[in-house]
N, CA, C and O atoms as a DFTB+ gen file, in Angstrom:
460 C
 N C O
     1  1     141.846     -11.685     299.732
     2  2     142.756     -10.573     299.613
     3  2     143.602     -10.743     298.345
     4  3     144.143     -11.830     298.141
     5  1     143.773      -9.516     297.304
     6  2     144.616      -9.831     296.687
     7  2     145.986     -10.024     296.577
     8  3     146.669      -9.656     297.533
     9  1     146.328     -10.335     295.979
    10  2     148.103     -10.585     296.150
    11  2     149.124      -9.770     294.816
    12  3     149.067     -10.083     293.627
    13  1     149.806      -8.942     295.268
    14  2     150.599      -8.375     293.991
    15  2     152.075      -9.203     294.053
    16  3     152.847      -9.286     295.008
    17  1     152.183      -9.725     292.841
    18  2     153.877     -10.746     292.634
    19  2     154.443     -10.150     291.408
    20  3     153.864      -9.627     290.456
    21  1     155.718     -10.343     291.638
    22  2     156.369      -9.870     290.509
    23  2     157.261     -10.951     290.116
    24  3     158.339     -11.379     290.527
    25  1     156.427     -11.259     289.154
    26  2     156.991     -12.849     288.284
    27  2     158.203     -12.059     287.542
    28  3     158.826     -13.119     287.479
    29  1     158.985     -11.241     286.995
    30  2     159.889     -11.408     286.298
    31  2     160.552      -9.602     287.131
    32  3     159.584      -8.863     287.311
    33  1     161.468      -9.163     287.432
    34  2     161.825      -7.934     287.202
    35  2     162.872      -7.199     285.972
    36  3     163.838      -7.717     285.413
    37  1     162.309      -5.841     285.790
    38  2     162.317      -5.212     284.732
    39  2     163.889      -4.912     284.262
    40  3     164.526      -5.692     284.970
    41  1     164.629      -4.349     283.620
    42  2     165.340      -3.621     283.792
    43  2     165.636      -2.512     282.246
    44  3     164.859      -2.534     281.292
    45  1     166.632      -1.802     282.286
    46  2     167.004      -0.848     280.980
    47  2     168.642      -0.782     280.871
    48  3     169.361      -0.695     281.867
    49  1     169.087      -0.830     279.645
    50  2     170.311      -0.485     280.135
    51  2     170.810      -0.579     278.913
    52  3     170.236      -1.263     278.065
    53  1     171.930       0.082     278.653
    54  2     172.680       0.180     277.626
    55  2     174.070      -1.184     277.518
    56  3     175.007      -1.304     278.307
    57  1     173.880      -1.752     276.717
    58  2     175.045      -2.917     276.198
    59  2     176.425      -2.727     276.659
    60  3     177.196      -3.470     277.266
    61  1     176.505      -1.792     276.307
    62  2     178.356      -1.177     276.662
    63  2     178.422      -0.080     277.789
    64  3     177.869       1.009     277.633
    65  1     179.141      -0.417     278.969
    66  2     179.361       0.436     279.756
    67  2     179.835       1.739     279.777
    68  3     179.741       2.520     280.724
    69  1     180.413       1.972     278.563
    70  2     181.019       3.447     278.371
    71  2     179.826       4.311     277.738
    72  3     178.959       3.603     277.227
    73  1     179.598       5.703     277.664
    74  2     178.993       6.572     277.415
    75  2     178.155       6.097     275.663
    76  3     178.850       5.854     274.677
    77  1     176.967       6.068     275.646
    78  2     176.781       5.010     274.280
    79  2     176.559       6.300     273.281
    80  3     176.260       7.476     273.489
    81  1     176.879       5.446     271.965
    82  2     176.761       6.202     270.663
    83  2     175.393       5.999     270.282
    84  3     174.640       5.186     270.818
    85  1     175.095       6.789     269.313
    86  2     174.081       6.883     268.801
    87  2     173.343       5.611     267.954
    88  3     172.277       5.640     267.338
    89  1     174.273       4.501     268.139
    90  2     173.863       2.965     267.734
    91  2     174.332       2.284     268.145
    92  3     174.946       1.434     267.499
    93  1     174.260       2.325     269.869
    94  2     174.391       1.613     270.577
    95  2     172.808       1.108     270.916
    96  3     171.759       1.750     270.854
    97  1     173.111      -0.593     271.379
    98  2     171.840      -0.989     271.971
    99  2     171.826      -0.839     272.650
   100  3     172.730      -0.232     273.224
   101  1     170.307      -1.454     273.440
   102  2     170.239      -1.086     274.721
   103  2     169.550      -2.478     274.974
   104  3     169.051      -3.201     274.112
   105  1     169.630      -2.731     276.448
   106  2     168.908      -3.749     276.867
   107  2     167.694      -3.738     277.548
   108  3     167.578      -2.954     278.489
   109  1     166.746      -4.485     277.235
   110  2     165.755      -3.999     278.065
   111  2     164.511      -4.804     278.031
   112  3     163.877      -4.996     276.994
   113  1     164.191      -5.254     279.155
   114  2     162.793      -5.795     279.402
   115  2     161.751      -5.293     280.713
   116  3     162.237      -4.941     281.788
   117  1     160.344      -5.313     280.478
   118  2     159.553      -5.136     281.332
   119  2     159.693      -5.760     282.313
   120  3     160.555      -6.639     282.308
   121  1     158.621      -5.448     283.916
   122  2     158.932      -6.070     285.119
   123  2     157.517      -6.654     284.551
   124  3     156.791      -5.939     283.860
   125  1     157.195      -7.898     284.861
   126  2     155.755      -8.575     284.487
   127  2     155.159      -8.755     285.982
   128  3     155.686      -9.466     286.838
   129  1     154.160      -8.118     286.132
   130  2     152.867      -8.639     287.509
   131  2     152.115      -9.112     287.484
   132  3     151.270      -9.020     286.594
   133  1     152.055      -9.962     288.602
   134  2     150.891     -10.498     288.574
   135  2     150.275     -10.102     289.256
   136  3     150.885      -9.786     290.277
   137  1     148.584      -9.779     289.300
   138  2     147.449      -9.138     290.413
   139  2     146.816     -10.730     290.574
   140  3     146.593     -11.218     289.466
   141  1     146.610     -11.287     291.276
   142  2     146.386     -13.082     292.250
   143  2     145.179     -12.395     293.131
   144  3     145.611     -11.800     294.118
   145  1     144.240     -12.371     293.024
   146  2     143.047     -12.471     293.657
   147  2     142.290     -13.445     293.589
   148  3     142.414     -14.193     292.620
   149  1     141.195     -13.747     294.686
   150  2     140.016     -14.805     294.852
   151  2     139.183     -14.726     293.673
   152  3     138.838     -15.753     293.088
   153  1     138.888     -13.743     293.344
   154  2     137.921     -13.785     292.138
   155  2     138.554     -13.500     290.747
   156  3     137.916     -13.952     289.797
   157  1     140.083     -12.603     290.372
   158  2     140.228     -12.329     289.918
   159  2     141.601     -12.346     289.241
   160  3     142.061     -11.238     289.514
   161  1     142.414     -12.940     288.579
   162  2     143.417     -12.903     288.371
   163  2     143.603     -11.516     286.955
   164  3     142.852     -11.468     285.980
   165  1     144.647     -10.633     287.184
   166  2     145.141     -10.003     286.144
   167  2     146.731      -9.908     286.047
   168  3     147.328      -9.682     287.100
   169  1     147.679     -10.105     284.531
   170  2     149.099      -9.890     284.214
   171  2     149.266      -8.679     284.127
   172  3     148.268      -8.060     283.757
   173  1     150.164      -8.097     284.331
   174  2     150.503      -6.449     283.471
   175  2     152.105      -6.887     283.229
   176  3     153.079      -7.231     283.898
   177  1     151.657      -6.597     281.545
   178  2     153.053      -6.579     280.622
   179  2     153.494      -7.585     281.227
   180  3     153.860      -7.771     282.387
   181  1     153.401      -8.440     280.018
   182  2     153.666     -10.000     279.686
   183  2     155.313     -10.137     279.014
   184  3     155.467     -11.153     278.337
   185  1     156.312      -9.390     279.115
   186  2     157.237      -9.541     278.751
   187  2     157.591      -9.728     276.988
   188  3     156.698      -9.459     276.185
   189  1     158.737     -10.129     276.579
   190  2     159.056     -10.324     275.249
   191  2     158.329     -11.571     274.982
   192  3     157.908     -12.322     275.861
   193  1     158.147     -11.834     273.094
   194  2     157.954     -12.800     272.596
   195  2     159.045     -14.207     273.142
   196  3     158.506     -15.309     273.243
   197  1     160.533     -14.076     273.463
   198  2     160.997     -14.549     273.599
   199  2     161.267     -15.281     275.307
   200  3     162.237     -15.916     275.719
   201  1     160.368     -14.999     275.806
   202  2     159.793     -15.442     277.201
   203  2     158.987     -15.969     277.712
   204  3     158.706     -16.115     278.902
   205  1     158.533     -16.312     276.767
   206  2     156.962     -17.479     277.165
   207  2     157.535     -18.646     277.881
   208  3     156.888     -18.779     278.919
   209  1     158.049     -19.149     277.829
   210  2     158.499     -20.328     278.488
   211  2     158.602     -19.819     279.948
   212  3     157.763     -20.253     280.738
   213  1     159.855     -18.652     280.544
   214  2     159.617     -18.158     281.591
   215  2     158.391     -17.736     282.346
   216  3     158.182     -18.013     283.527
   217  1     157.673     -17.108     281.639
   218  2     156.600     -16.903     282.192
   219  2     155.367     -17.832     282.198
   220  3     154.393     -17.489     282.868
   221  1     155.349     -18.625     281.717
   222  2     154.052     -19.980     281.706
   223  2     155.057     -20.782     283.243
   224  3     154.513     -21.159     284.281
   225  1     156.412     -20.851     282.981
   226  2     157.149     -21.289     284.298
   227  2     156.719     -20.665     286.039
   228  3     156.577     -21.189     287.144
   229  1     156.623     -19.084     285.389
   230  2     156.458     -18.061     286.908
   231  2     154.820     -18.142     287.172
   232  3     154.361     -17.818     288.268
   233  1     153.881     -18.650     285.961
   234  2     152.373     -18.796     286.503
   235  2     152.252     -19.726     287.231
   236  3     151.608     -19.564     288.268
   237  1     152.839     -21.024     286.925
   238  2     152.741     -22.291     287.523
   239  2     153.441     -22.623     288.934
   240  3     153.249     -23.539     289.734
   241  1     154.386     -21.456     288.937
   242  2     155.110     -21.472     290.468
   243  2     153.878     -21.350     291.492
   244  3     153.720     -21.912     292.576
   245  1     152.948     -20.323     290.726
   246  2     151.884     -20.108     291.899
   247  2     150.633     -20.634     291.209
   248  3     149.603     -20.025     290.924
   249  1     150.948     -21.855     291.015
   250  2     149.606     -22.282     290.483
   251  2     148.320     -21.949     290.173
   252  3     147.196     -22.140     290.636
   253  1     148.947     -21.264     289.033
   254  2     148.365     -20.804     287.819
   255  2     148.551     -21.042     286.445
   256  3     149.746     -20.979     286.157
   257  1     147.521     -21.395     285.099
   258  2     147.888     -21.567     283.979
   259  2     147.702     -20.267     283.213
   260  3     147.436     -19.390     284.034
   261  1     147.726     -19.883     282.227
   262  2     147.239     -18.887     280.991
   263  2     145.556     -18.687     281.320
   264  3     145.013     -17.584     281.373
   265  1     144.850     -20.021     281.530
   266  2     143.520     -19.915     281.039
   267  2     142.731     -19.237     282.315
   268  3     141.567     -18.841     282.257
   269  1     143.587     -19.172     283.496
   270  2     143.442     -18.730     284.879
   271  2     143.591     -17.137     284.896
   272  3     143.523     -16.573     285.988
   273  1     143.809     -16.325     283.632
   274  2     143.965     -14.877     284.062
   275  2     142.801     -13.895     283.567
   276  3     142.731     -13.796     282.342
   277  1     142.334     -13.522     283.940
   278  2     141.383     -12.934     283.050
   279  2     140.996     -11.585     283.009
   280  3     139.870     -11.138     282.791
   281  1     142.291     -10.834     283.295
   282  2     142.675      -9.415     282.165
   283  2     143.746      -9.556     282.195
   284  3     144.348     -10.100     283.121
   285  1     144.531      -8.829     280.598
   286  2     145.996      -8.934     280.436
   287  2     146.112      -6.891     280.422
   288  3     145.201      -6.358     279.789
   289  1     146.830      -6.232     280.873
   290  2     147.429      -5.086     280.648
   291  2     148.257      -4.846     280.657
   292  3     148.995      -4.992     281.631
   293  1     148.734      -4.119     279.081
   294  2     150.119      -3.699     278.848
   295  2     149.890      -2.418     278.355
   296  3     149.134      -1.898     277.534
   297  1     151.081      -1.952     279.368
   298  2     150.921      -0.176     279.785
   299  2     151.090       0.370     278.505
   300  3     150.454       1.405     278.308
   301  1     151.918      -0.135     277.393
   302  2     152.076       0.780     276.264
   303  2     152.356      -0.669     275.321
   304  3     152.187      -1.760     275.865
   305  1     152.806      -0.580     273.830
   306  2     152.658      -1.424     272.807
   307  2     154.670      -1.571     272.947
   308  3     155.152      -1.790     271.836
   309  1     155.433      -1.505     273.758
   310  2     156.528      -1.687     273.132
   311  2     156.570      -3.713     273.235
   312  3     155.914      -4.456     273.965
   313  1     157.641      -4.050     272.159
   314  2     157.621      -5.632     272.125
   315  2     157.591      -6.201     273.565
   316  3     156.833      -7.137     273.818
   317  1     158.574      -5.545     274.733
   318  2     159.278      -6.654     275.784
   319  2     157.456      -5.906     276.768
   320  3     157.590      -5.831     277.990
   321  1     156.587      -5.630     276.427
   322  2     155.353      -5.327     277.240
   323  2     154.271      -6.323     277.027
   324  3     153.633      -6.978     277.851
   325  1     154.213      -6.284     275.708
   326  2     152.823      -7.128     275.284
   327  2     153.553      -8.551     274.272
   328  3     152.900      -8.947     273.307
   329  1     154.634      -9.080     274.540
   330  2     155.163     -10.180     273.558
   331  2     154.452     -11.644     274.126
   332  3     154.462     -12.634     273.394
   333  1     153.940     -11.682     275.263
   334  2     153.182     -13.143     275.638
   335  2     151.688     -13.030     275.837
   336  3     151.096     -13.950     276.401
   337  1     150.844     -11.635     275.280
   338  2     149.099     -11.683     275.088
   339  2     148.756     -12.715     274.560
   340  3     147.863     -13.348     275.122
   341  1     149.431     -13.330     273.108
   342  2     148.869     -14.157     272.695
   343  2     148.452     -16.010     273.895
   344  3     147.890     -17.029     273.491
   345  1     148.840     -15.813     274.867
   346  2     149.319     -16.906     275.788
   347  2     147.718     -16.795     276.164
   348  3     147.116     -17.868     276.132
   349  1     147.252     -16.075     276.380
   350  2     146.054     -15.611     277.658
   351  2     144.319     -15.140     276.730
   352  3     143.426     -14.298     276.832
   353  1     144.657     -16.255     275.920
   354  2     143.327     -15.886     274.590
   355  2     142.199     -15.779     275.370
   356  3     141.405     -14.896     275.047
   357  1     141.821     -16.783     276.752
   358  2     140.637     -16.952     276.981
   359  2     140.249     -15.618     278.304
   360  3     139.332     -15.705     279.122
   361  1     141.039     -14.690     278.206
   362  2     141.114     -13.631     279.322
   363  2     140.183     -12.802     278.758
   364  3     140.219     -12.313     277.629
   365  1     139.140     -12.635     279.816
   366  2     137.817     -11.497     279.103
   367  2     138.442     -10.257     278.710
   368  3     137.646      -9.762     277.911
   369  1     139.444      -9.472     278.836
   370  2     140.032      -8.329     278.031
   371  2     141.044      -8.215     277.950
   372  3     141.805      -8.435     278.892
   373  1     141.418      -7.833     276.805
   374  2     143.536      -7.027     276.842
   375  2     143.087      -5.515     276.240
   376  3     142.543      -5.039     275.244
   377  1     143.891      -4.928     277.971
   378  2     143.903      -3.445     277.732
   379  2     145.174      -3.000     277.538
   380  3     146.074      -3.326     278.311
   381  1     145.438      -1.974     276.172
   382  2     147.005      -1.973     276.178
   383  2     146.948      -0.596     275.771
   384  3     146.562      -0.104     274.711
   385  1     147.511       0.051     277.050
   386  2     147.424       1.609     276.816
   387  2     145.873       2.267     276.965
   388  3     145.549       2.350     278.150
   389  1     145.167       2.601     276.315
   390  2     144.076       3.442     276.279
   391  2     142.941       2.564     275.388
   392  3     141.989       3.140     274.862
   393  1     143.145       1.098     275.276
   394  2     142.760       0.729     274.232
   395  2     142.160      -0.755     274.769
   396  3     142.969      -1.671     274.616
   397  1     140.966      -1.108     275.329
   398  2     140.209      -2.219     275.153
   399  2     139.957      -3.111     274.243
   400  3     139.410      -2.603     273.264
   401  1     140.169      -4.502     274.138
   402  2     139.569      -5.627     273.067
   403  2     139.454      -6.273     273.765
   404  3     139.798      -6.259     274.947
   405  1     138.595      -7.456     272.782
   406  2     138.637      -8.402     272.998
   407  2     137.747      -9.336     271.764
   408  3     136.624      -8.970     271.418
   409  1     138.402     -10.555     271.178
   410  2     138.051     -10.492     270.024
   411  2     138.769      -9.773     269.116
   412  3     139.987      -9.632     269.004
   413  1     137.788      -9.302     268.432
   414  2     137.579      -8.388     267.149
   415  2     136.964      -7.296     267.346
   416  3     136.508      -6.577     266.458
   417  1     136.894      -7.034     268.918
   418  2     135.952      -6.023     268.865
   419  2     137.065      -5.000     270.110
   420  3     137.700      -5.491     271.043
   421  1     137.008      -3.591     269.744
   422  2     138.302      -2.469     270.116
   423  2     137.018      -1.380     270.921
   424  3     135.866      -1.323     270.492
   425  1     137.440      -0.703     271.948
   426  2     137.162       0.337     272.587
   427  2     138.016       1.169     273.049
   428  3     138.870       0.661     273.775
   429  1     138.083       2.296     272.876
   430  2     138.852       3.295     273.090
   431  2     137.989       3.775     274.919
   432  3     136.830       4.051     275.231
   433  1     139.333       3.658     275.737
   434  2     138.644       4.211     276.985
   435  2     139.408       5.654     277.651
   436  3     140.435       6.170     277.211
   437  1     138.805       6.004     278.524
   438  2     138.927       6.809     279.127
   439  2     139.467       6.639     280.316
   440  3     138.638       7.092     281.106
   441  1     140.283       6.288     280.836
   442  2     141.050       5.914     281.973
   443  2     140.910       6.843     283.223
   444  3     140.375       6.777     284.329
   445  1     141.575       7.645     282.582
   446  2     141.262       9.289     283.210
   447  2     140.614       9.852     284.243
   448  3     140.869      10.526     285.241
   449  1     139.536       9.280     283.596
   450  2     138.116       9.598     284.004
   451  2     137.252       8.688     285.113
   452  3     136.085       8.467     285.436
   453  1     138.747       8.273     285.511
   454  2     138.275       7.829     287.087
   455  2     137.440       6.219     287.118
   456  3     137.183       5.530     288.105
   457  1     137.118       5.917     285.516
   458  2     136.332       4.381     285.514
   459  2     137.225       3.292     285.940
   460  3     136.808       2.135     285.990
């Protein structure tokens, strides 16, 4: 059976509590999942570059390494989504958005379409 975990949760938010200006930051990181199956391990949105440590920490809670996942998906290209792909080289695909690789080699898919 598979197992859905949520190694990190997400959040959004603006820096300053009062009504923000037009250069105000904002804060914000992805919720990172893990899909833990018998045959199959997959991440979705691997968090910021600046989180690898956390998250090589939250694989190993459930004993798991990097070389143990083998698809990475990140729903869209922002940094705090896809900043730890590079962690998970030996994962037969990273789908990010509409967009298959692996390698050097790119496929544009069709999601859509029910595959």
């Amino acid at each position: 059976m598979n197992q859905i975990i949520v190694l990190s949760e997400g959040y959004s938010k603006y820096e300053q509590n009062e009504p923000p200006s037009a250069d105000a930051p904002m804060l914000a990181n992805c919720t990172c999942t893990l899909i833990k199956g018998p045959d199959c391990n997959v991440i979705v949105d691997t968090m910021t570059p600046w989180d690898g440590d956390l998250l090589l920490q939250r694989l190993q809670e459930h004993q798991l390494h990097p070389d143990d996942i083998d698809y990475v998906v990140s729903t869209h290209g922002h940094s705090d989504h896809l900043g730890n792909n590079n962690l998970f080289l030996r994962a037969k695909r990273h789908i990010v958005g509409p967009n298959i690789s692996h390698r050097n080699r790119y496929y544009v898919h069709d999601f859509d379409a029910g595959k």
